[in-house]
Structure formats: structure tokens, C-alpha cells
C-alpha positions as a Python dict, from the first residue, in 0.01 Angstrom:
ca = {
    (1, 'M'): (0, 0, 0),
    (2, 'N'): (-230, 37, 295),
    (3, 'G'): (-444, 366, 254),
    (4, 'V'): (-362, 369, -126),
    (5, 'C'): (-673, 389, -365),
    (6, 'A'): (-613, 240, -719),
    (7, 'L'): (-821, 212, -1021),
    (8, 'V'): (-739, -42, -1294),
    (9, 'T'): (-933, -2, -1613),
    (10, 'G'): (-999, -300, -1848),
    (11, 'A'): (-968, -539, -1546),
    (12, 'S'): (-1218, -813, -1643),
    (13, 'R'): (-960, -1049, -1764),
    (14, 'G'): (-590, -1084, -1861),
    (15, 'V'): (-328, -828, -1769),
    (16, 'G'): (-586, -585, -1616),
    (17, 'R'): (-733, -862, -1391),
    (18, 'G'): (-382, -954, -1286),
    (19, 'I'): (-298, -602, -1204),
    (20, 'A'): (-607, -555, -982),
    (21, 'Q'): (-534, -866, -790),
    (22, 'G'): (-167, -775, -757),
    (23, 'L'): (-247, -430, -620),
    (24, 'Y'): (-516, -561, -378),
    (25, 'R'): (-267, -824, -241),
    (26, 'A'): (-16, -554, -180),
    (27, 'G'): (-270, -384, 44),
    (28, 'A'): (-454, -117, -185),
    (29, 'T'): (-815, -40, -202),
    (30, 'V'): (-869, -143, -563),
    (31, 'Y'): (-1140, -35, -804),
    (32, 'A'): (-1161, -259, -1114),
    (33, 'S'): (-1366, -141, -1423),
    (34, 'G'): (-1471, -305, -1746),
    (35, 'R'): (-1769, -397, -1945),
    (36, 'S'): (-1781, -757, -1818),
    (37, 'I'): (-1634, -685, -1474),
    (38, 'E'): (-1919, -837, -1287),
    (39, 'T'): (-1815, -1196, -1395),
    (40, 'A'): (-1444, -1141, -1352),
    (41, 'D'): (-1243, -1379, -1143),
    (42, 'L'): (-1142, -1127, -876),
    (43, 'D'): (-1117, -1108, -497),
    (44, 'D'): (-1448, -1023, -351),
    (45, 'A'): (-1291, -721, -176),
    (46, 'I'): (-1205, -556, -505),
    (47, 'V'): (-1469, -298, -600),
    (48, 'R'): (-1611, -386, -944),
    (49, 'V'): (-1758, -108, -1144),
    (50, 'A'): (-1916, -179, -1480),
    (51, 'C'): (-1786, 71, -1727),
    (52, 'D'): (-1763, 108, -2102),
    (53, 'H'): (-1460, 311, -2150),
    (54, 'S'): (-1563, 427, -2491),
    (55, 'D'): (-1863, 601, -2322),
    (56, 'D'): (-1761, 923, -2157),
    (57, 'Q'): (-2067, 935, -1925),
    (58, 'S'): (-1992, 585, -1813),
    (59, 'V'): (-1641, 707, -1711),
    (60, 'D'): (-1791, 1014, -1547),
    (61, 'R'): (-2000, 784, -1327),
    (62, 'L'): (-1706, 565, -1252),
    (63, 'F'): (-1495, 849, -1118),
    (64, 'E'): (-1787, 1021, -944),
    (65, 'R'): (-1828, 700, -747),
    (66, 'I'): (-1456, 693, -647),
    (67, 'V'): (-1468, 1046, -534),
    (68, 'T'): (-1783, 988, -338),
    (69, 'E'): (-1660, 670, -160),
    (70, 'Q'): (-1279, 748, -137),
    (71, 'G'): (-1236, 1115, -185),
    (72, 'R'): (-903, 1051, -355),
    (73, 'L'): (-719, 842, -619),
    (74, 'D'): (-350, 769, -584),
    (75, 'V'): (-293, 521, -870),
    (76, 'L'): (-452, 486, -1217),
    (77, 'V'): (-367, 195, -1437),
    (78, 'N'): (-488, 242, -1801),
    (79, 'N'): (-525, -107, -1930),
    (80, 'A'): (-858, -88, -2116),
    (81, 'W'): (-792, -161, -2484),
    (82, 'G'): (-982, -260, -2792),
    (83, 'G'): (-907, -427, -3126),
    (84, 'Y'): (-799, -771, -3012),
    (85, 'E'): (-1147, -911, -3076),
    (86, 'N'): (-1256, -1056, -3411),
    (87, 'M'): (-911, -1146, -3530),
    (88, 'V'): (-1079, -1383, -3777),
    (89, 'E'): (-1349, -1242, -4004),
    (90, 'D'): (-1533, -1430, -4268),
    (91, 'G'): (-1289, -1718, -4206),
    (92, 'R'): (-981, -1480, -4280),
    (93, 'F'): (-730, -1401, -4014),
    (94, 'T'): (-704, -1015, -4044),
    (95, 'W'): (-479, -944, -3749),
    (96, 'S'): (-153, -963, -3949),
    (97, 'A'): (-302, -828, -4277),
    (98, 'P'): (-122, -537, -4451),
    (99, 'F'): (-255, -194, -4364),
    (100, 'W'): (-452, -172, -4687),
    (101, 'D'): (-653, -489, -4596),
    (102, 'Q'): (-711, -390, -4234),
    (103, 'P'): (-1067, -343, -4129),
    (104, 'L'): (-1132, 13, -4039),
    (105, 'W'): (-1317, -85, -3708),
    (106, 'R'): (-983, -193, -3570),
    (107, 'W'): (-840, 155, -3604),
    (108, 'A'): (-1137, 303, -3415),
    (109, 'A'): (-1114, 21, -3147),
    (110, 'M'): (-744, 75, -3084),
    (111, 'M'): (-737, 449, -3096),
    (112, 'D'): (-1082, 525, -2936),
    (113, 'V'): (-1110, 235, -2685),
    (114, 'G'): (-733, 227, -2628),
    (115, 'V'): (-562, 549, -2660),
    (116, 'R'): (-855, 792, -2608),
    (117, 'A'): (-980, 596, -2310),
    (118, 'A'): (-646, 640, -2138),
    (119, 'F'): (-655, 1008, -2217),
    (120, 'V'): (-994, 1057, -2065),
    (121, 'A'): (-936, 846, -1754),
    (122, 'S'): (-607, 1040, -1706),
    (123, 'Q'): (-787, 1369, -1727),
    (124, 'H'): (-1022, 1255, -1448),
    (125, 'A'): (-728, 1112, -1243),
    (126, 'A'): (-501, 1431, -1280),
    (127, 'R'): (-786, 1648, -1153),
    (128, 'L'): (-777, 1444, -837),
    (129, 'M'): (-405, 1391, -816),
    (130, 'V'): (-270, 1744, -888),
    (131, 'P'): (-433, 1932, -591),
    (132, 'C'): (-288, 1664, -360),
    (133, 'R'): (51, 1683, -522),
    (134, 'R'): (90, 1308, -546),
    (135, 'G'): (-21, 1025, -767),
    (136, 'L'): (91, 759, -1031),
    (137, 'I'): (-58, 702, -1371),
    (138, 'V'): (61, 382, -1555),
    (139, 'N'): (-28, 326, -1918),
    (140, 'V'): (7, -34, -2013),
    (141, 'S'): (186, -40, -2351),
    (142, 'Q'): (394, -281, -2563),
    (143, 'W'): (702, -313, -2771),
    (144, 'A'): (499, -258, -3090),
    (145, 'A'): (538, 104, -3001),
    (146, 'Q'): (917, 73, -3107),
    (147, 'K'): (924, -209, -3355),
    (148, 'Y'): (681, -355, -3609),
    (149, 'H'): (485, -624, -3431),
    (150, 'G'): (159, -759, -3564),
    (151, 'N'): (13, -482, -3784),
    (152, 'V'): (44, -104, -3859),
    (153, 'I'): (-262, 4, -3644),
    (154, 'Y'): (-125, -177, -3349),
    (155, 'G'): (211, -5, -3372),
    (156, 'V'): (65, 334, -3420),
    (157, 'S'): (-176, 301, -3124),
    (158, 'K'): (99, 174, -2887),
    (159, 'A'): (343, 447, -3012),
    (160, 'A'): (56, 696, -2942),
    (161, 'T'): (31, 558, -2590),
    (162, 'D'): (401, 614, -2519),
    (163, 'K'): (385, 972, -2657),
    (164, 'L'): (80, 1036, -2440),
    (165, 'T'): (298, 924, -2143),
    (166, 'A'): (592, 1133, -2242),
    (167, 'D'): (391, 1453, -2296),
    (168, 'M'): (161, 1417, -1991),
    (169, 'A'): (469, 1380, -1780),
    (170, 'V'): (594, 1721, -1893),
    (171, 'E'): (271, 1889, -1769),
    (172, 'L'): (246, 1677, -1451),
    (173, 'R'): (616, 1694, -1347),
    (174, 'D'): (576, 2023, -1147),
    (175, 'H'): (276, 1870, -957),
    (176, 'D'): (461, 1570, -832),
    (177, 'V'): (244, 1329, -1026),
    (178, 'A'): (440, 1057, -1207),
    (179, 'V'): (315, 888, -1545),
    (180, 'V'): (493, 597, -1712),
    (181, 'S'): (452, 336, -1983),
    (182, 'L'): (474, -18, -1861),
    (183, 'Y'): (569, -302, -2094),
    (184, 'P'): (477, -665, -1979),
    (185, 'G'): (668, -957, -2132),
    (186, 'L'): (482, -1264, -2254),
    (187, 'V'): (199, -1278, -1994),
    (188, 'R'): (13, -1605, -1923),
    (189, 'T'): (-323, -1471, -1986),
    (190, 'E'): (-622, -1667, -2055),
    (191, 'A'): (-590, -1626, -2421),
    (192, 'V'): (-210, -1711, -2432),
    (193, 'L'): (-284, -2024, -2238),
    (194, 'A'): (-569, -2128, -2442),
    (195, 'A'): (-371, -2077, -2778),
    (196, 'G'): (-118, -2340, -2665),
    (197, 'V'): (137, -2227, -2910),
    (198, 'F'): (383, -2010, -2700),
    (199, 'D'): (693, -2100, -2543),
    (200, 'L'): (620, -2014, -2170),
    (201, 'G'): (979, -2055, -2038),
    (202, 'N'): (1024, -1682, -1980),
    (203, 'S'): (665, -1582, -1936),
    (204, 'E'): (502, -1374, -1658),
    (205, 'S'): (188, -1421, -1461),
    (206, 'P'): (-68, -1138, -1487),
    (207, 'E'): (-21, -1067, -1119),
    (208, 'F'): (342, -1007, -1182),
    (209, 'I'): (255, -686, -1349),
    (210, 'G'): (48, -581, -1060),
    (211, 'R'): (357, -632, -837),
    (212, 'A'): (548, -396, -1067),
    (213, 'V'): (282, -128, -1031),
    (214, 'A'): (272, -176, -657),
    (215, 'A'): (656, -135, -639),
    (216, 'L'): (633, 193, -833),
    (217, 'A'): (344, 312, -617),
    (218, 'G'): (530, 247, -303),
    (219, 'D'): (847, 430, -428),
    (220, 'Q'): (877, 760, -250),
    (221, 'D'): (1082, 885, -543),
    (222, 'V'): (872, 749, -820),
    (223, 'C'): (880, 1080, -1005),
    (224, 'R'): (1230, 993, -1110),
    (225, 'W'): (1073, 747, -1359),
    (226, 'T'): (819, 991, -1500),
    (227, 'G'): (775, 997, -1869),
    (228, 'Q'): (970, 680, -1932),
    (229, 'V'): (901, 338, -2070),
    (230, 'L'): (958, 85, -1813),
    (231, 'V'): (981, -294, -1853),
    (232, 'A'): (807, -494, -1575),
    (233, 'A'): (1077, -763, -1541),
    (234, 'A'): (1346, -494, -1525),
    (235, 'L'): (1149, -322, -1234),
    (236, 'A'): (1142, -675, -1066),
    (237, 'E'): (1529, -662, -1072),
    (238, 'H'): (1547, -309, -947),
    (239, 'Y'): (1301, -346, -662),
    (240, 'G'): (1373, -705, -569),
    (241, 'F'): (1035, -877, -629),
    (242, 'A'): (960, -1212, -803),
    (243, 'D'): (659, -1357, -976),
    (244, 'I'): (395, -1545, -776),
    (245, 'D'): (577, -1876, -860),
    (246, 'G'): (916, -1740, -714),
    (247, 'R'): (1067, -1708, -1063),
    (248, 'S'): (1238, -1401, -1204),
    (249, 'P'): (1154, -1356, -1568),
    (250, 'R'): (1423, -1225, -1786),
    (251, 'P'): (1362, -858, -1912),
    (252, 'L'): (1292, -854, -2282),
    (253, 'T'): (1473, -593, -2499),
    (254, 'L'): (1387, -464, -2836),
    (255, 'T'): (1608, -719, -2997),
    (256, 'D'): (1412, -1004, -2837),
    (257, 'V'): (1088, -891, -2970),
}
């Protein structure tokens, strides 16, 4: 990926941090954004840009910097998301509450910080990619888009992300810019490891998702995937890469979830 410029949003921790690391180790010039990006555990060569993706002016400044310093953007990974915080409120676990008991802030967090943030960043990216007739936009999504998983708001927001992918693909197809939704499996993020309750036998490192994005970005025929939902572990089988520990996680299916 030498010569490739990539931006990963929401890269302060978890999957986003792993994607930024994976793309950097594949040779890309990587910009990583997030509210707490300055304290993120990232390679020093990754360009950290503090950005609140719910603030349009902050996003404007992020892309202005990329244009000034690089003059191009080849890969955008929309990973910034909201709504995972404050799962326990006033001593009550609200994450799995029925929709009539869900706090309304969670809708705003997932739809605005999540779906809207991906839309706004993609607008900026498309303005750079379309004139060059190349580019890849990856929207990190989840099986909740297709099957009830956690709560109603989570499912609606992930389904919206996949619909965003499908419809953007229609408008970008004639410009040779690809856009896909990417589903990780069970990822060994800081939160998952801290919970200590998950069976990690078929889990993935955060960097594994970065390898999946790198494989897509290096595919000269990546537009054949555009508009589709892709599973990271299935891409590993297709492109022939493994996780950082040498393992090959089994691709999950809708039945597994």
C-alpha cells in the first residue's frame, strides 16, 4: 500500500485503532481521528488528528488538513460510532432494555455520531475520490443490521449503515469508487478482553480488520465488491491472509449470531 493515503475515523481504541495499525503496517500513510486520539496506542508514524465527528466544523478541518498535506485520499474507513457508552444508568443496565425503556440519547448517539458521521465523512471523501476516479470507502457495520442483536436502536442504526453503503454505491459506481460494509467477528478489543466473559476461541484481533481493509484497497478490481456486505474472515479466506497470531478465524454467518 505504498503511496496510499487512508483515513480511519474513531481510531482511538478498539476496532478503529486496529484498522489504523493494520493499514500502516501494510505500507499506507494513515490519518487516525477521534476525540481522544492523542492518547491512543498507535505507531508514532500514524498521523493523529483530534476530531469530534459530531461536529461538522471539526470534520471540515480534518479533511482540509489531509488535502493540504497529501492532496488526495484513497481509503476512508468510517468507524466512528456512538451509543456504546453509559450502558449502565442509575444502577440499571439499559443496553438490552426494550425500545420503550431505551434512553433517547442513545438514538441520537448512534444515528448522529454513527450513521450521520459516516455520511458526512463520505461526502468529503467522495469529493476527493470522484475526480481521481479511484477510491474505497469502508463502513464498519455489524450483524445487527440483519438480525435482532442487543436492542432496537442498534439494529436500526446498523441497518441504516448498510443501506447507506448500498445507495452510495449506486451513485459512485460510474466513478470507479467502491463502497462496502465490513462486518468484523468477535474482536479482542480492550472492552471485550476486560469483560472476561466471552469465548475467544474464534475471535479476531483488531489488526485483522485492518488487514481486510488493506486487502480490499490493494485489489485492482475492488469495484466488483461495491455495495455489498463483506465479512472480514471471509475476505481472509478469499485473499489468503491470516490474523497476527497466524490463525484463520472462521467466518460467522447469520445463523451464528
